[in-house]
XYZ file of C-alpha atoms in Angstrom:
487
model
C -5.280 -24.649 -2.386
C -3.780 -24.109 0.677
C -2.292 -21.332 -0.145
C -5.503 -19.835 -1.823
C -7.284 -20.177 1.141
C -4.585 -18.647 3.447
C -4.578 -15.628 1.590
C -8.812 -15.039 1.459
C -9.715 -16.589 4.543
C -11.354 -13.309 5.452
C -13.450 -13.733 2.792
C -14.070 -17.577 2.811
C -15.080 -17.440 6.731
C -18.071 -14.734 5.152
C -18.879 -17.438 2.603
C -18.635 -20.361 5.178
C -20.610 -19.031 7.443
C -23.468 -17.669 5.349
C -23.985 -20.794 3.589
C -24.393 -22.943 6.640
C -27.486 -24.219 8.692
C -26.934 -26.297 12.027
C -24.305 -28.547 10.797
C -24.599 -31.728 12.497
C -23.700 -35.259 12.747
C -20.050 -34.297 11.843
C -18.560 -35.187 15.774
C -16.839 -32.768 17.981
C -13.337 -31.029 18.062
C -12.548 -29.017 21.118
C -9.288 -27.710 22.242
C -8.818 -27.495 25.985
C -9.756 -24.742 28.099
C -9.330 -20.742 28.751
C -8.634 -18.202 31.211
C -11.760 -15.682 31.677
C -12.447 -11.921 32.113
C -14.895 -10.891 34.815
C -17.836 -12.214 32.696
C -18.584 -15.486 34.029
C -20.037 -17.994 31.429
C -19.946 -15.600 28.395
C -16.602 -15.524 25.917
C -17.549 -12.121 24.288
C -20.601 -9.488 24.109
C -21.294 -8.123 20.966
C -24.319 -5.498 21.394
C -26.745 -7.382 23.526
C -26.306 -10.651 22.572
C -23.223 -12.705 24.667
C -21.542 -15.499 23.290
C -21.135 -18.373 25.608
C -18.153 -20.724 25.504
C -20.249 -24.004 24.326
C -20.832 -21.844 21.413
C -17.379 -21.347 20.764
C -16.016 -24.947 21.311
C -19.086 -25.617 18.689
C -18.368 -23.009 16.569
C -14.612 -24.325 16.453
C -15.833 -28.169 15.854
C -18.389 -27.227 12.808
C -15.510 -25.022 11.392
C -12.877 -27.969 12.070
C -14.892 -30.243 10.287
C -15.914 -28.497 7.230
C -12.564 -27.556 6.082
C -11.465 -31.372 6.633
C -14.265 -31.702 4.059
C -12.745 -29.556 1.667
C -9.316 -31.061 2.093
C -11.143 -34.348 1.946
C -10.004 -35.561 5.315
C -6.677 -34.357 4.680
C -6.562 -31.551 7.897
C -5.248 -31.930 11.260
C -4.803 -29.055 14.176
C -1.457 -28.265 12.921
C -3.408 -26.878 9.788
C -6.362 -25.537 11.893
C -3.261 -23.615 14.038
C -1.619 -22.226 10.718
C -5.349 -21.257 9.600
C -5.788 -19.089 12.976
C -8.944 -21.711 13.209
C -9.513 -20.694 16.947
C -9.377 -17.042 15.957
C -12.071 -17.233 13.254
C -14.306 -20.005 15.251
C -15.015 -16.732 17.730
C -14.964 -14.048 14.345
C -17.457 -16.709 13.011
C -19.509 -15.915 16.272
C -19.080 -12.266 16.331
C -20.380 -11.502 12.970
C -23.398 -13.963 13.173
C -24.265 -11.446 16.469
C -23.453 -8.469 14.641
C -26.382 -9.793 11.757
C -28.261 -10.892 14.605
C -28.901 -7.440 16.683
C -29.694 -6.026 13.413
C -32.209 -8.503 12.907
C -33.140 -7.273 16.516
C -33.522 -4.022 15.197
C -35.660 -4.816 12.259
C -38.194 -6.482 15.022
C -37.058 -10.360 12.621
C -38.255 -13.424 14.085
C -38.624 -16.654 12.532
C -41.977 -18.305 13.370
C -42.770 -21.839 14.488
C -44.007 -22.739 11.268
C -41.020 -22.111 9.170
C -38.502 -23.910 11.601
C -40.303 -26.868 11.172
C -40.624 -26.470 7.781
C -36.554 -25.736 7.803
C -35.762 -29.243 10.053
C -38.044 -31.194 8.235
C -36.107 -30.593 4.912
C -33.155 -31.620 6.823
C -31.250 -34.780 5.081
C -30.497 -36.149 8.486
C -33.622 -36.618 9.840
C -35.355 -38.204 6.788
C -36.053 -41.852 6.297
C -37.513 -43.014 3.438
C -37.431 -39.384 2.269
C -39.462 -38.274 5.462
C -39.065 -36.652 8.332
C -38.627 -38.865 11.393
C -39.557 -37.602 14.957
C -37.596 -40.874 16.868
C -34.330 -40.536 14.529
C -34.659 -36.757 15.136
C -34.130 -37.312 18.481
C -31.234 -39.969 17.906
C -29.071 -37.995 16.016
C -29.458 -34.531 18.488
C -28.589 -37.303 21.058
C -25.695 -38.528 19.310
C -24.064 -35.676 18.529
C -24.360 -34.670 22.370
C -27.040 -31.972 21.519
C -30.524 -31.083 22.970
C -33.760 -30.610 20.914
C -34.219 -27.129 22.600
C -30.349 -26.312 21.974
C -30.678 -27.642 18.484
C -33.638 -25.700 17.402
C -32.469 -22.636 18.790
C -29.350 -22.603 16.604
C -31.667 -23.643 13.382
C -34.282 -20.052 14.382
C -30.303 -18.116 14.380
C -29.414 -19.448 11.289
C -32.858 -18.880 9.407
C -32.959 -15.298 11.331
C -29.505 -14.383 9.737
C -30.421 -15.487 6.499
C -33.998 -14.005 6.657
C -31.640 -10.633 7.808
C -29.296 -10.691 4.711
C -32.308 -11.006 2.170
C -33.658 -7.994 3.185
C -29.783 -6.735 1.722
C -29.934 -8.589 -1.864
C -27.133 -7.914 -4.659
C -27.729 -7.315 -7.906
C -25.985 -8.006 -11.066
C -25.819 -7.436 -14.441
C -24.884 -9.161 -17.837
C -21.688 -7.480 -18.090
C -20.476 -7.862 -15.274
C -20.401 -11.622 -15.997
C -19.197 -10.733 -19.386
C -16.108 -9.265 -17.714
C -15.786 -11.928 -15.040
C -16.018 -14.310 -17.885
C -13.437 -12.467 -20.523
C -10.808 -12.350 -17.589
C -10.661 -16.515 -17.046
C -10.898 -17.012 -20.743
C -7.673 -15.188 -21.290
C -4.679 -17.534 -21.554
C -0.695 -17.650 -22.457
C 1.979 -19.452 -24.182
C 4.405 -19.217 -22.041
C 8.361 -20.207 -21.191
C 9.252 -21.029 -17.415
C 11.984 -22.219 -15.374
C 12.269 -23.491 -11.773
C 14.421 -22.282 -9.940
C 14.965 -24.466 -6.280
C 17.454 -23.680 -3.133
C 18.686 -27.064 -3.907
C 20.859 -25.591 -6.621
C 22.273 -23.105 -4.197
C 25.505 -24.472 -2.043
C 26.307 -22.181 1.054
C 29.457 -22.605 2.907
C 28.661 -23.167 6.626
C 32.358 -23.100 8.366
C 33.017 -21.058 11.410
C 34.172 -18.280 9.390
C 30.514 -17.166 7.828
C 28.442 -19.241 10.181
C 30.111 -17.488 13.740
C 29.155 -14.063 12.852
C 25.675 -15.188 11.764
C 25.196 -16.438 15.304
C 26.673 -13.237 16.556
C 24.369 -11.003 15.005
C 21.486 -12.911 15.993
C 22.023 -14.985 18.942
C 18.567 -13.413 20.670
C 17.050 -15.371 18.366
C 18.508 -19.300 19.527
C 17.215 -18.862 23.521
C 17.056 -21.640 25.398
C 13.771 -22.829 26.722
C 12.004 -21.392 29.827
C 12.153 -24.581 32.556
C 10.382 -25.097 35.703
C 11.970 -26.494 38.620
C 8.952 -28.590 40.313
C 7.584 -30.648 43.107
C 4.301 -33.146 42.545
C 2.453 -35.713 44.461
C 0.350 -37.951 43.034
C -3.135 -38.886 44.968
C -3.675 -42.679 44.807
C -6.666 -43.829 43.098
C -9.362 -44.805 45.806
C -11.758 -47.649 45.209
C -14.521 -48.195 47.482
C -17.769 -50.816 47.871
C -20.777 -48.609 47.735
C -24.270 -50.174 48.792
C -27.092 -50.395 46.353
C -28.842 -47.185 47.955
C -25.840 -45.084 46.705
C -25.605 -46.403 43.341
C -29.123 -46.149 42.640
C -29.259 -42.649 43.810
C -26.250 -41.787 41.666
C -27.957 -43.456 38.769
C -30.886 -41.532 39.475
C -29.153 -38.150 39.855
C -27.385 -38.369 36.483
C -28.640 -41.169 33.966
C -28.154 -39.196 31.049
C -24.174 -40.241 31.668
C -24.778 -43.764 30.781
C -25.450 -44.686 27.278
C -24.602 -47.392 24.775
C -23.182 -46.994 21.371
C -26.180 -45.742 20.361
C -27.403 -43.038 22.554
C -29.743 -44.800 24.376
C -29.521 -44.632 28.055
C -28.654 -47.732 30.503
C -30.398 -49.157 32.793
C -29.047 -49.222 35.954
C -27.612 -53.157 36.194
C -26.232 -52.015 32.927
C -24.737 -48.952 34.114
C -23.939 -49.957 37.618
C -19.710 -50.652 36.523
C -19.178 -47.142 34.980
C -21.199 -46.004 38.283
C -18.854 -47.439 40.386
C -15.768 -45.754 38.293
C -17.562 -42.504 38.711
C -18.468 -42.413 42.239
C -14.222 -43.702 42.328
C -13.253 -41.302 40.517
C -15.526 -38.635 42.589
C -13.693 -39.638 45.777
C -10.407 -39.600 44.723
C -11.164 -36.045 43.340
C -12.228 -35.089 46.907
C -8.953 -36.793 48.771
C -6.848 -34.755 46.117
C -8.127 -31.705 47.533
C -7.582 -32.802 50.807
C -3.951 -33.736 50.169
C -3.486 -30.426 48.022
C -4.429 -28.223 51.492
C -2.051 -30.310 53.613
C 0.436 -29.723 51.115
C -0.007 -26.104 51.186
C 0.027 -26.651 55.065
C 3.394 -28.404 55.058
C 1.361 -31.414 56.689
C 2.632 -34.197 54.187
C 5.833 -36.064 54.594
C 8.649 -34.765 52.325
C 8.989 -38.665 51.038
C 5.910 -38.230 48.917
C 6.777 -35.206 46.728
C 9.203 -35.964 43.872
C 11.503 -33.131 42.320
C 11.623 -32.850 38.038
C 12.225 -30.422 36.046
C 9.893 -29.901 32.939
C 10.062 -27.785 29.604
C 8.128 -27.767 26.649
C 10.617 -30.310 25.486
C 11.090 -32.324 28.407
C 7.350 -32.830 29.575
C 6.443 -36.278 30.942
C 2.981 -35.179 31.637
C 1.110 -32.828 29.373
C 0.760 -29.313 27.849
C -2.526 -28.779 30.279
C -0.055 -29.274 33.451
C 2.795 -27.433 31.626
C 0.462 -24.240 31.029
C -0.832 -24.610 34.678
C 2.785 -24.627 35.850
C 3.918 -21.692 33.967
C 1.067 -19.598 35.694
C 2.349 -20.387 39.153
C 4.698 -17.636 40.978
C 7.537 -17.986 43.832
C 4.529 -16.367 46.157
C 1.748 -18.817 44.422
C 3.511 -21.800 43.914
C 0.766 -24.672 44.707
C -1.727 -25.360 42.024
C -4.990 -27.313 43.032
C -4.839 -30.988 41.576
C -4.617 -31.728 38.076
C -6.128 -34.956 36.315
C -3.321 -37.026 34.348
C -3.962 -40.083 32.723
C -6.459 -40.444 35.040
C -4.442 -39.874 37.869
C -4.625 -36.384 39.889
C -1.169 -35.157 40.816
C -0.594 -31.688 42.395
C 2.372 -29.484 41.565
C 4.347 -26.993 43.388
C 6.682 -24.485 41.303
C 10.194 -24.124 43.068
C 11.924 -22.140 40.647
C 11.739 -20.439 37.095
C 14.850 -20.736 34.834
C 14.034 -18.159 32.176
C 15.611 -18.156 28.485
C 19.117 -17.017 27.747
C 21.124 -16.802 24.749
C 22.904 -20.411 23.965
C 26.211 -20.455 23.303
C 27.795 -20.576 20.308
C 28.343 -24.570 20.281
C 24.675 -25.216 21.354
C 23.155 -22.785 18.908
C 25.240 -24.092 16.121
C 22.808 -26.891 14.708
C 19.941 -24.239 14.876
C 21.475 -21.268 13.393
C 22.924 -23.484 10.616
C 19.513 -24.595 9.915
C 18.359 -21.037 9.643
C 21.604 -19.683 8.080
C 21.094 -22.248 4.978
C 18.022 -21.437 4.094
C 18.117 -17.482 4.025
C 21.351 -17.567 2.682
C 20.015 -20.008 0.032
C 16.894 -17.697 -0.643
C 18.983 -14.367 -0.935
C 21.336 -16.545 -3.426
C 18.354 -17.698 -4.885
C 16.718 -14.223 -5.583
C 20.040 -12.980 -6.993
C 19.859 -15.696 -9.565
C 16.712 -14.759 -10.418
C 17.114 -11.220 -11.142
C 20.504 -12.031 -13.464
C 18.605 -14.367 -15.084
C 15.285 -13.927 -15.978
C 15.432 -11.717 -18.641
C 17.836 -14.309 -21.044
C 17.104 -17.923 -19.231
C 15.725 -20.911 -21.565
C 12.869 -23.187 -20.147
C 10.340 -24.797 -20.703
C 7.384 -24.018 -22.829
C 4.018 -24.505 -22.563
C 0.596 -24.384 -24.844
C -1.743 -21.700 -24.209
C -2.828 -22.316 -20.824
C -5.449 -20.139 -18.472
C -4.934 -20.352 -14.769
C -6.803 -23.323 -14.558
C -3.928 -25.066 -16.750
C -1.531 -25.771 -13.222
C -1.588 -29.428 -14.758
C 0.791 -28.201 -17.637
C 3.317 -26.729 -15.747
C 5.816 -28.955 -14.641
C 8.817 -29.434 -12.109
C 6.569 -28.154 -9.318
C 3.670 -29.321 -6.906
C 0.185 -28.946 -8.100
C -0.331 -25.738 -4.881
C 2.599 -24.701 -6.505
C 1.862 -24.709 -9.868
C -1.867 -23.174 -9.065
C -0.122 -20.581 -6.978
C 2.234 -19.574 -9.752
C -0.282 -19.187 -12.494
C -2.705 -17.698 -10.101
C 0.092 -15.214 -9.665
C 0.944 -14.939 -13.616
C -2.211 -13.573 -14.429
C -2.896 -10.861 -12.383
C 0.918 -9.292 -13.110
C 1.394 -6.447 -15.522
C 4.921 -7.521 -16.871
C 5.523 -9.666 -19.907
C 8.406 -11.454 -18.171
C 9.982 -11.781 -14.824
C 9.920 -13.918 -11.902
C 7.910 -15.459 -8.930
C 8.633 -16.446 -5.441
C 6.332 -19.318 -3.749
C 5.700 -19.719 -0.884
C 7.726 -22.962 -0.911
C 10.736 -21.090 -1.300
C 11.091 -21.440 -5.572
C 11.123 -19.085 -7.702
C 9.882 -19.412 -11.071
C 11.159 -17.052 -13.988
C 8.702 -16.734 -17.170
C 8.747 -15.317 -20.613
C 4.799 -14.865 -21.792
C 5.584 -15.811 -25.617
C 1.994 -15.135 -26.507
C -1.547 -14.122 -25.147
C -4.906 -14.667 -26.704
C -8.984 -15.065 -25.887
C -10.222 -18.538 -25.974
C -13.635 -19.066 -27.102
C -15.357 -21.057 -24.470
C -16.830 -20.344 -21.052
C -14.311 -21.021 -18.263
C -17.052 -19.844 -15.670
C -19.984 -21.379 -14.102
C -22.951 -19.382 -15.312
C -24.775 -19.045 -12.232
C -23.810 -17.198 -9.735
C -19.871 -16.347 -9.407
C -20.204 -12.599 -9.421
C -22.876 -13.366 -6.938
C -20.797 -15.102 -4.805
C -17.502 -13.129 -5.342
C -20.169 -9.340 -4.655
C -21.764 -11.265 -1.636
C -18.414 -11.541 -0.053
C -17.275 -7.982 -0.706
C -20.936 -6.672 0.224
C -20.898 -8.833 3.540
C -17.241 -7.765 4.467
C -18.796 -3.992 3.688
C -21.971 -4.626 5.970
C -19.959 -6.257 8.908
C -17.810 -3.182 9.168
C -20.460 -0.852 9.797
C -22.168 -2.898 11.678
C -18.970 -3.174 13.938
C -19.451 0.234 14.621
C -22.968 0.342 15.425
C -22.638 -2.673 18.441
C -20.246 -2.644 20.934
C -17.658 -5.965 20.850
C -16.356 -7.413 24.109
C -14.039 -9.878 24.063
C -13.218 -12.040 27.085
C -11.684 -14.703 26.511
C -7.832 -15.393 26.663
C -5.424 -16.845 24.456
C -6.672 -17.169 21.131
């Protein structure tokens, strides 16, 4: 599935994003910060509409957490990283303003009426199968959102979808005919796995030395910073009841219990305290971060380390900050660690070189075996796939990744998915995983049954071609602007 959805995630964002009304309730997944271009407060422009950067941390979080739906909790940020999930939480946001400044166009707007209508439908806010003002507000407050931000993302939503109705697709009978004859059509068929575990590669100095040779740019050695820091001592002070209740007062909406509901202030006056702690430490960082720069702190205080992304005893936010320092910029303003502000000053840079042989060996071995071990593999393949004996199957359709065995079900689903779009009777096919899998199709034939939901697949699988269509001209009727760093 994986796999699947690697290969189409252009088209899957389309679908994803379409189908989808103000998700809520589902919690919020950020990922640190960015640099920005010379437009303060906005991420992108596309035509006249700018996208801000709490849309994009949103857009990111709503994206997160459906996908960890559909791999039923089974999705972390390593998979959102391989999935380019950053990349298409902002490509989520650009194409909704591409359908929106069309709707601008068209003079669209989505009246009072049927955004109530739209909320009040909503499963969240329903008890006893109707629509609650007081949980409503709960939820929104839960979920860190406000009624006016809330609703405004429900009229977007309805506004795109009122847009793309205006733009319906058609089908006919046989097109579903042909959508259906193609999944009905299924093979007999003899396989055989082939793995790089029955490959053996002979790693001595002989063949593994002029490996390295001929590719020793690619085992560097890390880029390391040579650093100073000082860490500011948390302060803790007594503050009078006048302060605290003017703190309070100033920014309530900072205290609430496990249920959104705000404090009052004896309740709240502990995490005030922390706060108004935390506030004046922030301020005597500052102070200690100028003196620094002023060579007006006693040497004592700063310790020397050096850090790499391997050897980093603080974290990646202070790493990255380091790395943007220079020899003529070296101080960076404090940073907040484990709830501790330290400030850093860069000494040196130690860029990557080439490791020698003996410290490169372990890597390049690594590497060595396994594209020696696919090349081997491959030749195998091609000697053998035209005479090998397998395995043999029933007549299967691509659905049938249960019957094929010796491989994982992505596996299997990727091979037959594979099978039955190729044009040649027998051969071979390389996963992803690094197997290959020779076949022989024994026998082909039409089953008589419906492998297809009747509804709407050519729907669905038009909609996504139309919408990929529609968002490419549209691209070149409004202006994009992208300023945001990184992704």
């Amino acid at each position: 599935m994986i796999t699947w959805m690697q290969r189409h995630k252009k088209y899957l964002i389309i679908t994803i994003w379409i189908s989808t009304i103000a998700f809520v309730g589902a919690g919020f997944v950020g990922w640190g910060q960015y640099r920005y271009g010379d437009k303060a407060g906005s991420v992108a422009k596309v035509g006249n509409i700018n996208i801000t950067m709490g849309e994009l941390q949103k857009s990111y979080s709503n994206l997160y957490n459906q996908y960890s739906q559909m791999f039923q909790g089974n999705f972390d940020e390593e998979k959102a990283k391989s999935f380019g999930l950053k990349s298409q939480a902002l490509q989520f946001l650009t194409q909704q303003a591409l359908v929106l400044n069309l709707a601008k166009s068209y003079d669209l707007r989505i009246s009072d009426e049927e955004l109530l209508n739209e909320i009040k439908n909503q499963d969240y806010f329903l008890k006893n199968g109707v629509f609650d003002k007081e949980i409503y507000k709960q939820v929104l407050s839960r979920n860190n959102l406000s009624i006016k931000e809330y609703e405004s993302d429900v009229r977007k939503e309805l506004l795109i979808k009122k847009t793309l109705k205006l733009l319906p697709i058609e089908t006919n009978e046989n097109e579903l005919n042909i959508f259906k004859t193609a999944l009905n059509i299924s093979d007999k068929i003899e396989y055989k796995v082939l793995t790089p575990k029955e490959i053996s590669i002979d790693t001595s100095d002989e063949f593994l030395k002029p490996y390295w040779e001929k590719n020793k740019n690619n085992f560097m050695t890390e880029v390391s910073y040579d650093i100073k820091y000082v860490k500011q001592e948390n302060i803790s002070k007594e503050y009078d009841e006048t302060s605290i209740k003017e703190y309070y007062n100033d920014n309530r909406l900072h205290f609430k219990d496990s249920e959104g509901k705000i404090l009052s202030l004896d309740a709240a006056k502990e995490k005030i305290k922390e706060e108004l702690n935390a506030k004046e430490t922030k301020k005597e960082a500052l102070r200690s971060y100028i003196a620094y720069k002023k060579g007006e702190l006693k040497d004592d205080k700063a310790v020397s380390l050096t850090i790499s992304a391997s050897n980093n005893p603080f974290n990646a936010e202070v790493l990255k900050t380091v790395s943007g320092l220079t020899t003529k910029s070296p101080f960076a303003k404090p940073v907040l660690v484990k709830n501790e502000y330290i400030i850093f000053e860069l000494v040196k840079t130690n860029p990557s070189v080439a490791k020698s042989y003996e410290d490169a060996k372990n890597e390049a071995k690594a590497v060595f075996i396994e594209e020696k071990k696919r090349e081997q593999l491959l030749e195998l393949a091609k000697k053998s796939f035209a005479s090998f004996k397998g395995k043999r199957t029933e007549f299967i359709t691509g659905n049938g990744s249960s019957q094929i065995s010796g491989l994982e079900q992505n596996e299997a689903d990727e091979f037959l998915s594979t099978l039955f779009t190729s044009k040649e009777k027998n051969g071979y096919i390389t996963l992803n995983s690094g197997n290959i899998v020779m076949y022989n199709i024994l026998e082909q034939k039409l089953l008589n049954k419906s492998q297809v939901d009747q509804n709407n697949p050519i729907v669905r699988l038009k909609s996504a071609m139309f919408n990929e269509g529609l968002i490419k001209n549209l691209q070149n009727m409004y202006k994009t602007e992208i300023y945001i760093q990184g992704l």
